[in-house]
Every structure is written in C-alpha cells, then in structure tokens.
PDB file of C-alpha atoms in Angstrom:
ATOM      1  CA  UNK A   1     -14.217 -42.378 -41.060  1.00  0.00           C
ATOM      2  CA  UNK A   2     -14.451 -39.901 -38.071  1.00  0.00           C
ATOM      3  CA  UNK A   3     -12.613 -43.046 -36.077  1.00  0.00           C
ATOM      4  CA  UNK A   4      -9.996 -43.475 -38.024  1.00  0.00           C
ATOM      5  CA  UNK A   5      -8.804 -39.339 -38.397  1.00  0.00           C
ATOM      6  CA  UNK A   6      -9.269 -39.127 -34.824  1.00  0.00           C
ATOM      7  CA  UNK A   7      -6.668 -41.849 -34.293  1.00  0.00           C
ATOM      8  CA  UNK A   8      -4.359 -40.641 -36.997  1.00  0.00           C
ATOM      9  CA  UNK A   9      -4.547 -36.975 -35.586  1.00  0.00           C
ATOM     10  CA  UNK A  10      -4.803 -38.498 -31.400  1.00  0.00           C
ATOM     11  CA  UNK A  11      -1.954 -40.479 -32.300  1.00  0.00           C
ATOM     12  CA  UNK A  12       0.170 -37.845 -33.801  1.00  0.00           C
ATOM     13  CA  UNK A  13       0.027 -35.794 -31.272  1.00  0.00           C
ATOM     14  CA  UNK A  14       0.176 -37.940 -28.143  1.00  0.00           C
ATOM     15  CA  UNK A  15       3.424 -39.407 -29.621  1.00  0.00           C
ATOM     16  CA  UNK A  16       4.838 -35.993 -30.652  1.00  0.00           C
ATOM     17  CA  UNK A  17       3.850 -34.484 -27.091  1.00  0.00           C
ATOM     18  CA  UNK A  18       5.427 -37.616 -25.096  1.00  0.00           C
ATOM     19  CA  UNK A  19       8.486 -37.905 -27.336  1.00  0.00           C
ATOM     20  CA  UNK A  20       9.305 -34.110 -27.106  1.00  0.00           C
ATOM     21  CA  UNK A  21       8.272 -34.548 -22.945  1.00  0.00           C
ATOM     22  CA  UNK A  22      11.033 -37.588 -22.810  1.00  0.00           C
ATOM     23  CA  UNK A  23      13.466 -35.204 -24.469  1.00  0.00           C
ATOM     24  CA  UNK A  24      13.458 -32.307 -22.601  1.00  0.00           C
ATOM     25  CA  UNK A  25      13.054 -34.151 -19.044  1.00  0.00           C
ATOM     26  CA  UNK A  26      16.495 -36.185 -20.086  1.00  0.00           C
ATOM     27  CA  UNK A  27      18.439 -33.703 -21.745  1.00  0.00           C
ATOM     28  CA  UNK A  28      17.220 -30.892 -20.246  1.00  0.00           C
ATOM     29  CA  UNK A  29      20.536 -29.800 -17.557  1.00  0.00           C
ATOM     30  CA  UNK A  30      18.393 -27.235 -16.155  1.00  0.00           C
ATOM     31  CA  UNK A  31      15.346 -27.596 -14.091  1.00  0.00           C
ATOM     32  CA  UNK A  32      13.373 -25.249 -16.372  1.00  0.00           C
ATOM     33  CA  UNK A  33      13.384 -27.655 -19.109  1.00  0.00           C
ATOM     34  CA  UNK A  34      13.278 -31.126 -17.198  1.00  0.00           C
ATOM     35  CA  UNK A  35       9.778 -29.544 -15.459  1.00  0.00           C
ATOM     36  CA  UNK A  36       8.883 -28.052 -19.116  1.00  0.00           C
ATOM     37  CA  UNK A  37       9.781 -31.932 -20.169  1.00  0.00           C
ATOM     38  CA  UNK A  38       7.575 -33.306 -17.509  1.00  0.00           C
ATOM     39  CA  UNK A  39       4.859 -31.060 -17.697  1.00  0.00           C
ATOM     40  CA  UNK A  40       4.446 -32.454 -21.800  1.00  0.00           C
ATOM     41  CA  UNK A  41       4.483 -36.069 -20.144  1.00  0.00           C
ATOM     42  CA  UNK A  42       1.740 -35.345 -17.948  1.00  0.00           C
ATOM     43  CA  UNK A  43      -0.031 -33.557 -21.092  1.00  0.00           C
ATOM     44  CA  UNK A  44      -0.071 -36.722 -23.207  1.00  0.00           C
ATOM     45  CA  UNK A  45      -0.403 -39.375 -20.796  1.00  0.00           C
ATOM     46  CA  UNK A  46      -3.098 -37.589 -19.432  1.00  0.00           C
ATOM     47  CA  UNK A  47      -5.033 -36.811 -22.328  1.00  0.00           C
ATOM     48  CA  UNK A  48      -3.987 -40.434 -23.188  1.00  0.00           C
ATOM     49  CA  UNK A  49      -7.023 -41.610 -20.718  1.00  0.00           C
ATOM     50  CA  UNK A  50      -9.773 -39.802 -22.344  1.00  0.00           C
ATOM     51  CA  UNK A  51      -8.420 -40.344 -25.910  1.00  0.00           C
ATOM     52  CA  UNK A  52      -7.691 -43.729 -26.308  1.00  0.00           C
ATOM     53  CA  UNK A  53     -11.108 -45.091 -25.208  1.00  0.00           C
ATOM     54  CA  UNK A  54     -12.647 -42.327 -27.404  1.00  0.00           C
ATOM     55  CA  UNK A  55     -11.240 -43.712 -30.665  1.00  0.00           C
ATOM     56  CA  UNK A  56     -11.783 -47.348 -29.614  1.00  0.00           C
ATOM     57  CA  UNK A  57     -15.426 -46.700 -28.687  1.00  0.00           C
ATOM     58  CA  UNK A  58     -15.716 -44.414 -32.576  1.00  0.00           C
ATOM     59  CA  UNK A  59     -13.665 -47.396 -34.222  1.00  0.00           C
ATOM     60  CA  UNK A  60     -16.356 -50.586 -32.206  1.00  0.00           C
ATOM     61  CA  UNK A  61     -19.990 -50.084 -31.537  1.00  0.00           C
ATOM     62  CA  UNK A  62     -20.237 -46.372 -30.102  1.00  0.00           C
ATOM     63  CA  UNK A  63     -19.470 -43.697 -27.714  1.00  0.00           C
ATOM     64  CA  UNK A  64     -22.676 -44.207 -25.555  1.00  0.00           C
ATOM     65  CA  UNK A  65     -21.898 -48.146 -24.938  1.00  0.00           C
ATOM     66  CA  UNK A  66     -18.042 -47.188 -23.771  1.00  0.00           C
ATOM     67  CA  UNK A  67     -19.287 -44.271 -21.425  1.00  0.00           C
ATOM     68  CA  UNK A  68     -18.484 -45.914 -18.239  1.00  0.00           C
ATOM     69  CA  UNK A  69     -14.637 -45.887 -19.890  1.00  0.00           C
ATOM     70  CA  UNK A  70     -14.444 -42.288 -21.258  1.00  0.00           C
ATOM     71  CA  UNK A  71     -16.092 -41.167 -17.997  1.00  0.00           C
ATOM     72  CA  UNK A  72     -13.271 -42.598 -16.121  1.00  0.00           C
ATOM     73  CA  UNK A  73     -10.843 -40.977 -19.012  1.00  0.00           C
ATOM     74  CA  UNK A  74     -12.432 -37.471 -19.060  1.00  0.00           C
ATOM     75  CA  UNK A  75     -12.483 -37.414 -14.967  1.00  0.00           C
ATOM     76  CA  UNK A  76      -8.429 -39.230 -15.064  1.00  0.00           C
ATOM     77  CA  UNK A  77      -7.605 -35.846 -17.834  1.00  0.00           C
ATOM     78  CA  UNK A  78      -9.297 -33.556 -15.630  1.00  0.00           C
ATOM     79  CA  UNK A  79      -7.005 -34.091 -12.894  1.00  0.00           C
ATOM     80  CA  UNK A  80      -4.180 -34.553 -15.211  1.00  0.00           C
ATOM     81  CA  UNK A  81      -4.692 -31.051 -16.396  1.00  0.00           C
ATOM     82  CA  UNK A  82      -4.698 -29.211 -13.265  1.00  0.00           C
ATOM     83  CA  UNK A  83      -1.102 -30.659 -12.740  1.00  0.00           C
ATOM     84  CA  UNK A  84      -0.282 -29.166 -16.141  1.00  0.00           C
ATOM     85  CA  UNK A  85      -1.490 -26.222 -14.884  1.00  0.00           C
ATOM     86  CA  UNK A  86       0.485 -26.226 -12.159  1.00  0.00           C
ATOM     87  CA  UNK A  87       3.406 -27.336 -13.526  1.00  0.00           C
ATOM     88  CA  UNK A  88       3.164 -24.792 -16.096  1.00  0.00           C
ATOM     89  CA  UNK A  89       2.668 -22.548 -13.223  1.00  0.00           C
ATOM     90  CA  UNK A  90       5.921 -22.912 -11.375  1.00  0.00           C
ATOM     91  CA  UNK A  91       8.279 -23.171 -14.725  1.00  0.00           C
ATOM     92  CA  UNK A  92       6.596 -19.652 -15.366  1.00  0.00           C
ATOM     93  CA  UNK A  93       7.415 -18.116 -11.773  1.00  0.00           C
ATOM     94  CA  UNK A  94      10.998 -19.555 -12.061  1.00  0.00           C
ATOM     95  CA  UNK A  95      11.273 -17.414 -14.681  1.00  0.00           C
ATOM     96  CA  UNK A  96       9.195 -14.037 -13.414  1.00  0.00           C
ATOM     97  CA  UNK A  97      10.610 -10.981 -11.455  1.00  0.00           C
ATOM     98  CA  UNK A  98       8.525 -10.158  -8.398  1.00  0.00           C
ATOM     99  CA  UNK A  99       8.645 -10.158  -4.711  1.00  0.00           C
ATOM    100  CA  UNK A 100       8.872 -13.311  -2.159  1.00  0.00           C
ATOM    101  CA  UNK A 101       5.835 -12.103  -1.243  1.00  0.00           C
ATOM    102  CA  UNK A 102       3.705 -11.668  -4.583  1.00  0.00           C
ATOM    103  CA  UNK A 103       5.257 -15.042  -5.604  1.00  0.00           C
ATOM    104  CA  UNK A 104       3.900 -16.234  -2.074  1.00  0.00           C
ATOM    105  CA  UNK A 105       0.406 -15.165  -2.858  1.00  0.00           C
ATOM    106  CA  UNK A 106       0.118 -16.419  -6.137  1.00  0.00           C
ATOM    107  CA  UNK A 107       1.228 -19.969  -4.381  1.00  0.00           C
ATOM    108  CA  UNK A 108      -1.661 -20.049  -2.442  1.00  0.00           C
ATOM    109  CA  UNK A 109      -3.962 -19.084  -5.140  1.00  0.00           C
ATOM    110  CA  UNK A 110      -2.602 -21.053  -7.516  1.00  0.00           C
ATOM    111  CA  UNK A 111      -3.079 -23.989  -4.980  1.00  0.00           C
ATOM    112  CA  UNK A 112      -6.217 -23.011  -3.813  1.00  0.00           C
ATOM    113  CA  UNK A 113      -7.860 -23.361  -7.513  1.00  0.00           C
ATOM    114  CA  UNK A 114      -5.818 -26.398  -8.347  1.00  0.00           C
ATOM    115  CA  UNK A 115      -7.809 -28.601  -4.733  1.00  0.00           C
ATOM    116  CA  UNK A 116     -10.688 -26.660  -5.302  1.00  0.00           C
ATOM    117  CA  UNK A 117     -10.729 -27.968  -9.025  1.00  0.00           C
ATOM    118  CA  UNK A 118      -9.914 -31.376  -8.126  1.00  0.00           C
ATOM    119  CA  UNK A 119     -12.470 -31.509  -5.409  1.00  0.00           C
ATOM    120  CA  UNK A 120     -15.164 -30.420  -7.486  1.00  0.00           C
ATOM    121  CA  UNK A 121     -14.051 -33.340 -10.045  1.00  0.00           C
ATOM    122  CA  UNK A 122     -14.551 -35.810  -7.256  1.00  0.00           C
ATOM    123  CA  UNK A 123     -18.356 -35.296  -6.307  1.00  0.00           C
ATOM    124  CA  UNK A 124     -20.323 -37.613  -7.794  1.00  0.00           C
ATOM    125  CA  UNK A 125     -22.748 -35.366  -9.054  1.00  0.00           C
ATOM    126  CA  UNK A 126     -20.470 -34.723 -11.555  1.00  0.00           C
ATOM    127  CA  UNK A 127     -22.130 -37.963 -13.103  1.00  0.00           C
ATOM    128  CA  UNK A 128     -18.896 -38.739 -14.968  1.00  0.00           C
ATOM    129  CA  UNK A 129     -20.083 -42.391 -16.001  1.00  0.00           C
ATOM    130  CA  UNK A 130     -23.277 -41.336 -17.635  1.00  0.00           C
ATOM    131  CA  UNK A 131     -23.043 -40.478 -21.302  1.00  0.00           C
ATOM    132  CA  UNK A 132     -24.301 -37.548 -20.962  1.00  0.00           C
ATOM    133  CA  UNK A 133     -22.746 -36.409 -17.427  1.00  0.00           C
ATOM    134  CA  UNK A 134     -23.503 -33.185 -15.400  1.00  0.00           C
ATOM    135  CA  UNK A 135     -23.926 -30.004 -17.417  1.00  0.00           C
ATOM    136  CA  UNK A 136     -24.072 -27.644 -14.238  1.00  0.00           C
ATOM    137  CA  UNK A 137     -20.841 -29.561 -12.822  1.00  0.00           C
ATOM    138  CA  UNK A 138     -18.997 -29.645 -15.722  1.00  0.00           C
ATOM    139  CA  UNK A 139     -19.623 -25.606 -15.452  1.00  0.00           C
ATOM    140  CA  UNK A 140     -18.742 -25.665 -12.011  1.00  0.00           C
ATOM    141  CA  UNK A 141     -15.471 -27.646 -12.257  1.00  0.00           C
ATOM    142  CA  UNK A 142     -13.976 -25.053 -14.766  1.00  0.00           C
ATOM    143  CA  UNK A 143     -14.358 -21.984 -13.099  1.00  0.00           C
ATOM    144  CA  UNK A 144     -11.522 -23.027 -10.936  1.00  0.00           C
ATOM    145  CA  UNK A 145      -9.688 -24.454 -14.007  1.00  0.00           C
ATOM    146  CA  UNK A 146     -10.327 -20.898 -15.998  1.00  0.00           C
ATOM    147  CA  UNK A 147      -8.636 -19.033 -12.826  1.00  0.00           C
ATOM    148  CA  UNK A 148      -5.744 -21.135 -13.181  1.00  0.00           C
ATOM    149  CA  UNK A 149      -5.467 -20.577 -16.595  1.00  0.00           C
ATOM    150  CA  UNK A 150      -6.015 -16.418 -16.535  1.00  0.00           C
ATOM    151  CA  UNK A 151      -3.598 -16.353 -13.737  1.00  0.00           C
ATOM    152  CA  UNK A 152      -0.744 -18.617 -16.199  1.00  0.00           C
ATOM    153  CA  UNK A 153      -2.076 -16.168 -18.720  1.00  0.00           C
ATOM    154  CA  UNK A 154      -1.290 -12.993 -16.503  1.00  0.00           C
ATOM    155  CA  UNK A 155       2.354 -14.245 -15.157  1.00  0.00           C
ATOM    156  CA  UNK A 156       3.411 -15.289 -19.028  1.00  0.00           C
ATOM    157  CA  UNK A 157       2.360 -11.354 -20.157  1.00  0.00           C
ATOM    158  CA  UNK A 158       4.313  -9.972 -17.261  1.00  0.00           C
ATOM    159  CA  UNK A 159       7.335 -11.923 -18.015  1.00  0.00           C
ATOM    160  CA  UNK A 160       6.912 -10.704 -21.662  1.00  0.00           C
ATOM    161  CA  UNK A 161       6.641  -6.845 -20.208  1.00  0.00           C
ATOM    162  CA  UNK A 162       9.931  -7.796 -18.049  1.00  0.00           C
ATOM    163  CA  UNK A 163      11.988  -9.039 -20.939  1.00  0.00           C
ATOM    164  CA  UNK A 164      10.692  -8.858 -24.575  1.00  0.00           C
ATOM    165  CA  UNK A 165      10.693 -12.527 -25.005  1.00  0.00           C
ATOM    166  CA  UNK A 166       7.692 -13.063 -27.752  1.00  0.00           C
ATOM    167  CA  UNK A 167       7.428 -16.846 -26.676  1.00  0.00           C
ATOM    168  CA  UNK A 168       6.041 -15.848 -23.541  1.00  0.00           C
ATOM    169  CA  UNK A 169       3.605 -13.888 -25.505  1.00  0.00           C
ATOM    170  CA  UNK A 170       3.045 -16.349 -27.715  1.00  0.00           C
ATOM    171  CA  UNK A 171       2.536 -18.907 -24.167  1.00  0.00           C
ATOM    172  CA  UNK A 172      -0.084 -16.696 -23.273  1.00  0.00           C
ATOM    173  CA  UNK A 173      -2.334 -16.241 -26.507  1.00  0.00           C
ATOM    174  CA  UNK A 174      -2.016 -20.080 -26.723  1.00  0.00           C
ATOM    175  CA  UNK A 175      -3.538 -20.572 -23.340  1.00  0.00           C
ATOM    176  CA  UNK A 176      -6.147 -17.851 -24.377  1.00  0.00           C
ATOM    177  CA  UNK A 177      -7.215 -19.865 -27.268  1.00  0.00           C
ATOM    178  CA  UNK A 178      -6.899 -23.105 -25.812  1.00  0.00           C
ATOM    179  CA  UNK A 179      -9.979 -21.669 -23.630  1.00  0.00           C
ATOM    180  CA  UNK A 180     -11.528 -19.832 -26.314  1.00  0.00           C
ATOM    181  CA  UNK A 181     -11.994 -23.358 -27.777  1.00  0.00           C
ATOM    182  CA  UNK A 182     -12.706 -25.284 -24.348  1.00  0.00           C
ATOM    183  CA  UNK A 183     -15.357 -23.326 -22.841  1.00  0.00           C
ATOM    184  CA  UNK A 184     -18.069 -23.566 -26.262  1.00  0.00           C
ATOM    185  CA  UNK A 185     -17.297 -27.518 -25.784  1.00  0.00           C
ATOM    186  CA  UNK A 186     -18.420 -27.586 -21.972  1.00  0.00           C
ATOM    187  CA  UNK A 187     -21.680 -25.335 -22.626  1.00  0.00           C
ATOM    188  CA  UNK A 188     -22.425 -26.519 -26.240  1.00  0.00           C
ATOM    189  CA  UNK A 189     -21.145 -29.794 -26.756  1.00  0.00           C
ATOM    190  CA  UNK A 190     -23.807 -32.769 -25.434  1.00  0.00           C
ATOM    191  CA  UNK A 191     -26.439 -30.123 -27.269  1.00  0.00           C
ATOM    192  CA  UNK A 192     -24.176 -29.517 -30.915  1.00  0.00           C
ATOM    193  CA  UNK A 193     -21.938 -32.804 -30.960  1.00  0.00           C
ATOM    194  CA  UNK A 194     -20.260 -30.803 -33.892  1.00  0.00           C
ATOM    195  CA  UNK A 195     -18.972 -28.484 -31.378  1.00  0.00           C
ATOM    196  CA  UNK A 196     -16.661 -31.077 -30.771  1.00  0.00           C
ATOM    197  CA  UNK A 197     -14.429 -30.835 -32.974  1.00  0.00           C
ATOM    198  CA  UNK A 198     -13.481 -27.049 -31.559  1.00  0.00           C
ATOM    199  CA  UNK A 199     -11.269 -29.841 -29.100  1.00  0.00           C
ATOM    200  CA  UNK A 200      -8.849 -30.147 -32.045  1.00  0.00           C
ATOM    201  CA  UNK A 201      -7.692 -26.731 -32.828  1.00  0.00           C
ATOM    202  CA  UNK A 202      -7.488 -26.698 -28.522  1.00  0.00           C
ATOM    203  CA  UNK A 203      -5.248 -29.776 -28.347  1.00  0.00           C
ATOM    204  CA  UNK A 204      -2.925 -27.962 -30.589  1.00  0.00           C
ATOM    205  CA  UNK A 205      -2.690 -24.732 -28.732  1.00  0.00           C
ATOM    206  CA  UNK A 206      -1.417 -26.941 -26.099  1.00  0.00           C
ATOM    207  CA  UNK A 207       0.923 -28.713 -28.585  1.00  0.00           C
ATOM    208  CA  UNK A 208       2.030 -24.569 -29.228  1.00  0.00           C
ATOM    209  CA  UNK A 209       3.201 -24.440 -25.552  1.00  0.00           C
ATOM    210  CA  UNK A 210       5.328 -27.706 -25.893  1.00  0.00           C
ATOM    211  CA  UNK A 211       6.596 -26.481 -29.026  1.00  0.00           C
ATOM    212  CA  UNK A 212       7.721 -23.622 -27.076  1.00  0.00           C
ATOM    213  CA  UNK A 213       9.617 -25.615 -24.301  1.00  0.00           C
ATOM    214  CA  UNK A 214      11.717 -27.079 -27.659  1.00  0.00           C
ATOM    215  CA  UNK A 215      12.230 -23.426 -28.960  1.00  0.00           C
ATOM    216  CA  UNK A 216      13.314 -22.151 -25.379  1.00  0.00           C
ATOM    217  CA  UNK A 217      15.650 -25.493 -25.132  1.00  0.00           C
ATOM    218  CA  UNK A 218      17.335 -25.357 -28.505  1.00  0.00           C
ATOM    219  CA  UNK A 219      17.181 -21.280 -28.649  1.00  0.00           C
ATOM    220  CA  UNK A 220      19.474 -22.183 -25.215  1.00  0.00           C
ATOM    221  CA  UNK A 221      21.980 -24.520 -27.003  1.00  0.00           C
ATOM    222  CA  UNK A 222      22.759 -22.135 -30.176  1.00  0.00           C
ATOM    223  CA  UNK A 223      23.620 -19.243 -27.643  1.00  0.00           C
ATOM    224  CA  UNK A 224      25.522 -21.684 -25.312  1.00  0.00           C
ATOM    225  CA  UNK A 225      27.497 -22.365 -28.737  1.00  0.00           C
ATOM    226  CA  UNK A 226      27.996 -18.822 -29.862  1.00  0.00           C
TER     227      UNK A 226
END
C-alpha cells in the first residue's frame, strides 16, 4: 500500500514539476522565467533519481536489497539540489537591489557552500551505498546546504522589504519549511522510519516555489495585457 501512494503522489508531482519546468523554459521571453523554468527541470529530474528506485524497491522485495540504487539516487539528488539552489539563487539576485559589490560577495559565498556541499557529497565516508549510510556525514553535508538555503531565505525577504511583493515572502517561508521538514529526516530518520514521511509535506514546499514561478509568469501576461 505505502508503494503504491508513493508512486501516485511521486508521480504527480514529478510530472507537474517537469511539465510546469518545460513551460516556463519555452515560453518564458525573459530570462527570469526560462532560469525559473529550468531550475523546476533540475527539481524533478533530480529528485527523479532518488524517487524512482524508491517506489520500485517499496513496490519488489524491499528498500534494503535496492540500496546500492537509492544510494546512487540520494547522492545523484544531492547534487541536483545544490544546482537548485543555485539556480534559485541567481533568479533571486536578478531581481534584488544592492551594490556590485554585495551582489559580488554573496557570489562567492553562494559558490563557496554550493563546492563545499558537493565535495562533502563525494567522500566516501559518506557510505551512500549502505542502507543505512553515514549519520555524521549526512550532518556534515547539510550544513553547507542549510547556508545556502538561509542565504536564498535572506535575499527573498529583502526583495520583499524592497518591493511588497508577498510571493517573495511566500518564496522564503517555503524554503523555511522545506528545512523545517528536512533537517528531523537527516537526524531522525534511519532511527524513526516514520519520520519519513515529514519528506512529503517538504517536496511540496518546493512544489510552492514552482508554483510561484507560474504565478510570477502569468501575473506578467495579465499586466502585459492591461
């Protein structure tokens, strides 16, 4: 049973995420939305990875006999989203009001915890391939990832201070939450499988921000019309 509402709900969403990704990357005239459009590709192909061989191992004989394939999926994700990251990033800071030189400095530490991140993934200690994989690593990997994230968080409530525009407020509380749910999985998970299932209201705070790309995109059109 738990196989079968993971695919309905994995499938749902990856096809809603890549379909609204395709949109906005090919109708999109201005770079804002083609990056907002890519940046939803990279989300659901991504995820993709880690998903797919999740519900085949729930739907055959197991999670622990596919771990060499989710390993691969979770460490393929975990990459994945650092680029949505900073992706996210730069559509953000196209957007934001501040100096060459802030906007510098945020470059290099936005880059800085995006290689840091993905060089942490790539130790082998990480133990992606065992079932159970590296507790202390997966702690260690994230602390990069959680900087990106509070710095996304901090640019989208700036740009809401700038110009009143509640969908970057709403950006930011999404990316709150989606951590909010994250971090009890990393810590709690392999101890409270149940914990687990904190992924799905996560997955759709992410869903929030592409749902905001379409807002910003059609909220675009209508004025272009008026």
């Amino acid at each position: 049973m738990q196989g079968i509402m993971e695919l309905l709900f994995d499938a749902a969403y990856l096809c809603f995420a890549l379909s609204v990704g395709i949109f906005l990357a090919v109708k999109g005239k201005k770079l804002f939305f083609k990056m907002f459009g890519i940046m939803a590709i990279v989300l659901s192909l991504g995820d993709s990875f880690h998903l797919i061989p999740r519900v085949y191992a729930l739907l055959t004989d197991g999670l622990e006999a596919n771990a060499f394939a989710l390993g691969l999926g979770k460490l393929i994700t975990s990459v994945t989203m650092t680029a949505f990251y900073v992706i996210l990033y730069y559509i953000l800071r196209s957007v934001l009001h501040a100096s060459d030189k802030t906007k510098k400095i945020a470059d290099i530490f936005m880059w800085s915890m995006a290689i840091l991140r993905v060089a942490l993934c790539a130790f082998p200690q990480n133990d992606w391939f065992s079932y159970e994989g590296s507790l202390l690593w997966g702690i260690l990997r994230n602390i990069p990832f959680a900087i990106l994230g509070i710095e996304v968080i901090a640019i989208c409530f700036a740009i809401y201070r700038q110009n009143g525009d509640k969908n970057y407020l709403a950006m930011g509380i999404l990316v709150i939450l989606s951590f909010a749910f994250y971090i009890p999985v990393v810590l709690f998970a392999d101890v409270y499988p149940l914990v687990g299932v904190l992924m799905i209201p996560k997955t759709l705070a992410y869903v929030g921000v592409v749902v905001i790309g379409l807002m910003q995109y059609r909220r675009e059109g209508k004025t272009a019309q008026d």
